[in-house]
Amino acid sequence: MNRILLLKRRHFAYIVLLVIMSVGLIFWAKAAHVQSEPIRIAVEFITHLCAKNYQAALKLIAKNGYTVKTAQELAANSDARYAHCGPIKLIGTFPFQSNGNRLRRWFSGRAVEMEVVTIEFWTNCLFGVTLHHGGRDQWKIFSFGCHAG
């Protein structure tokens, strides 16, 4: 009788532990994934723009027909538009991606990283930076600029 009671208590403890772990997994899966690498690159880019270090900022930009091609072109555009740099405050990243979404992509054999991520900052204006994922954790800035909220 005593042994049966001990087994029941042990099974009850395992069930409680399983329930707690399941609830924790659900909360983790629904939580937003923090896009740390694109955020780091975007902050570095804005910091270079504010410091007028256009050569370093240009290295973070994708080389395509939609963005500036030279440091002088970046300087001309940036001096006119972004001369009012202030403290950088992260507003958010778009589109939303949960940890569960990343896990589902990984299980299905698809790329885990989103192809395009837009990061919004407040630097005395709403400043958006759109980055494209080029594989192997290479993010390049595709577009950027102040815009209306």
Tab-separated table of C-alpha atoms in Angstrom:
chain	number	residue	atom	x	y	z
A	1	MET	CA	0.000	0.000	0.000
A	2	ASN	CA	2.784	2.401	0.920
A	3	ARG	CA	4.659	1.544	-2.290
A	4	ILE	CA	1.546	2.146	-4.428
A	5	LEU	CA	1.061	5.546	-2.790
A	6	LEU	CA	4.720	6.421	-3.492
A	7	LEU	CA	4.312	5.472	-7.180
A	8	LYS	CA	1.169	7.585	-7.475
A	9	ARG	CA	2.981	10.597	-6.008
A	10	ARG	CA	5.901	10.110	-8.396
A	11	HIS	CA	3.555	9.849	-11.388
A	12	PHE	CA	1.723	12.952	-10.217
A	13	ALA	CA	5.039	14.851	-9.979
A	14	TYR	CA	5.968	13.761	-13.528
A	15	ILE	CA	2.590	14.872	-14.858
A	16	VAL	CA	2.913	18.271	-13.146
A	17	LEU	CA	6.423	18.673	-14.558
A	18	LEU	CA	5.201	17.721	-18.038
A	19	VAL	CA	2.351	20.247	-17.861
A	20	ILE	CA	4.706	23.025	-16.707
A	21	MET	CA	7.169	22.254	-19.506
A	22	SER	CA	4.360	22.152	-22.101
A	23	VAL	CA	2.996	25.526	-21.003
A	24	GLY	CA	6.527	26.983	-21.088
A	25	LEU	CA	7.075	25.624	-24.604
A	26	ILE	CA	3.811	27.182	-25.798
A	27	PHE	CA	4.767	30.592	-24.389
A	28	TRP	CA	8.248	30.335	-25.942
A	29	ALA	CA	6.804	29.344	-29.342
A	30	LYS	CA	4.403	32.309	-29.353
A	31	ALA	CA	7.073	34.808	-28.238
A	32	ALA	CA	8.577	37.181	-30.777
A	33	HIS	CA	11.985	36.340	-32.169
A	34	VAL	CA	14.430	39.224	-31.770
A	35	GLN	CA	16.184	39.965	-35.051
A	36	SER	CA	19.483	40.784	-33.334
A	37	GLU	CA	21.843	40.761	-36.332
A	38	PRO	CA	19.703	43.000	-38.598
A	39	ILE	CA	19.139	45.360	-35.645
A	40	ARG	CA	22.877	45.526	-34.974
A	41	ILE	CA	23.621	46.314	-38.625
A	42	ALA	CA	20.893	48.981	-38.807
A	43	VAL	CA	22.119	50.681	-35.614
A	44	GLU	CA	25.682	50.583	-36.928
A	45	PHE	CA	24.498	52.138	-40.211
A	46	ILE	CA	22.620	54.972	-38.476
A	47	THR	CA	25.602	55.577	-36.199
A	48	HIS	CA	27.882	55.891	-39.247
A	49	LEU	CA	25.430	58.285	-40.929
A	50	CYS	CA	25.242	60.499	-37.842
A	51	ALA	CA	29.041	60.490	-37.502
A	52	LYS	CA	29.322	61.356	-41.227
A	53	ASN	CA	31.410	58.201	-41.741
A	54	TYR	CA	29.930	57.554	-45.171
A	55	GLN	CA	32.562	55.094	-46.371
A	56	ALA	CA	31.795	52.719	-43.466
A	57	ALA	CA	28.035	53.193	-43.961
A	58	LEU	CA	28.368	52.390	-47.668
A	59	LYS	CA	29.895	48.978	-46.859
A	60	LEU	CA	26.609	47.987	-45.161
A	61	ILE	CA	24.461	48.856	-48.197
A	62	ALA	CA	23.518	46.312	-50.883
A	63	LYS	CA	25.022	47.050	-54.259
A	64	ASN	CA	22.002	47.324	-56.537
A	65	GLY	CA	20.262	49.890	-58.688
A	66	TYR	CA	18.010	51.172	-55.910
A	67	THR	CA	20.598	52.480	-53.459
A	68	VAL	CA	23.481	54.929	-53.561
A	69	LYS	CA	26.664	53.784	-55.259
A	70	THR	CA	29.342	56.091	-53.839
A	71	ALA	CA	30.199	57.611	-50.486
A	72	GLN	CA	29.848	61.090	-52.025
A	73	GLU	CA	26.311	60.298	-53.192
A	74	LEU	CA	25.448	58.976	-49.729
A	75	ALA	CA	26.933	62.111	-48.144
A	76	ALA	CA	24.929	64.407	-50.427
A	77	ASN	CA	21.666	62.607	-49.684
A	78	SER	CA	22.354	62.170	-45.968
A	79	ASP	CA	23.469	65.725	-45.216
A	80	ALA	CA	20.269	67.136	-46.648
A	81	ARG	CA	17.883	64.606	-45.105
A	82	TYR	CA	19.383	63.263	-41.900
A	83	ALA	CA	21.334	66.191	-40.455
A	84	HIS	CA	19.079	66.128	-37.374
A	85	CYS	CA	20.426	62.887	-35.872
A	86	GLY	CA	19.487	62.317	-32.281
A	87	PRO	CA	19.414	59.424	-29.862
A	88	ILE	CA	18.528	56.138	-31.553
A	89	LYS	CA	15.445	54.396	-30.128
A	90	LEU	CA	14.256	51.061	-31.534
A	91	ILE	CA	10.539	51.103	-32.338
A	92	GLY	CA	10.138	47.597	-33.772
A	93	THR	CA	10.870	45.070	-36.490
A	94	PHE	CA	8.513	43.924	-39.227
A	95	PRO	CA	7.201	41.435	-40.199
A	96	PHE	CA	6.568	39.674	-36.916
A	97	GLN	CA	8.252	36.288	-36.579
A	98	SER	CA	7.695	33.999	-33.610
A	99	ASN	CA	10.095	31.395	-32.259
A	100	GLY	CA	7.532	28.754	-33.266
A	101	ASN	CA	7.542	30.011	-36.860
A	102	ARG	CA	11.332	29.672	-36.982
A	103	LEU	CA	11.089	26.145	-35.537
A	104	ARG	CA	8.429	25.192	-38.094
A	105	ARG	CA	10.605	26.511	-40.945
A	106	TRP	CA	13.605	24.591	-39.616
A	107	PHE	CA	11.632	21.320	-39.382
A	108	SER	CA	10.331	21.726	-42.940
A	109	GLY	CA	13.846	22.337	-44.290
A	110	ARG	CA	13.212	25.936	-45.314
A	111	ALA	CA	15.389	28.941	-44.554
A	112	VAL	CA	14.832	30.044	-40.968
A	113	GLU	CA	15.693	33.718	-41.504
A	114	MET	CA	13.155	36.012	-43.111
A	115	GLU	CA	14.292	37.279	-46.513
A	116	VAL	CA	13.365	40.901	-45.806
A	117	VAL	CA	13.273	42.656	-42.428
A	118	THR	CA	12.275	46.272	-41.833
A	119	ILE	CA	13.474	47.935	-38.658
A	120	GLU	CA	11.922	51.158	-37.414
A	121	PHE	CA	13.813	53.656	-35.247
A	122	TRP	CA	13.127	57.040	-33.772
A	123	THR	CA	16.035	59.449	-34.373
A	124	ASN	CA	14.138	62.766	-34.213
A	125	CYS	CA	12.116	61.316	-37.100
A	126	LEU	CA	10.728	57.878	-37.926
A	127	PHE	CA	13.639	56.200	-39.667
A	128	GLY	CA	13.138	52.882	-41.449
A	129	VAL	CA	15.892	50.521	-42.556
A	130	THR	CA	15.034	47.561	-44.794
A	131	LEU	CA	17.536	44.719	-44.931
A	132	HIS	CA	17.723	41.711	-47.241
A	133	HIS	CA	19.170	38.396	-46.128
A	134	GLY	CA	21.816	37.156	-48.504
A	135	GLY	CA	22.499	33.797	-46.864
A	136	ARG	CA	25.169	32.793	-44.369
A	137	ASP	CA	24.060	35.500	-41.921
A	138	GLN	CA	24.832	38.261	-44.419
A	139	TRP	CA	22.391	41.134	-44.125
A	140	LYS	CA	22.625	44.136	-46.448
A	141	ILE	CA	20.673	47.372	-46.321
A	142	PHE	CA	18.316	47.610	-49.279
A	143	SER	CA	16.574	50.896	-48.469
A	144	PHE	CA	16.477	53.472	-45.716
A	145	GLY	CA	15.013	56.846	-44.900
A	146	CYS	CA	12.782	59.007	-42.770
A	147	HIS	CA	9.065	58.691	-43.323
A	148	ALA	CA	5.743	59.788	-41.891
A	149	GLY	CA	4.243	57.668	-39.144
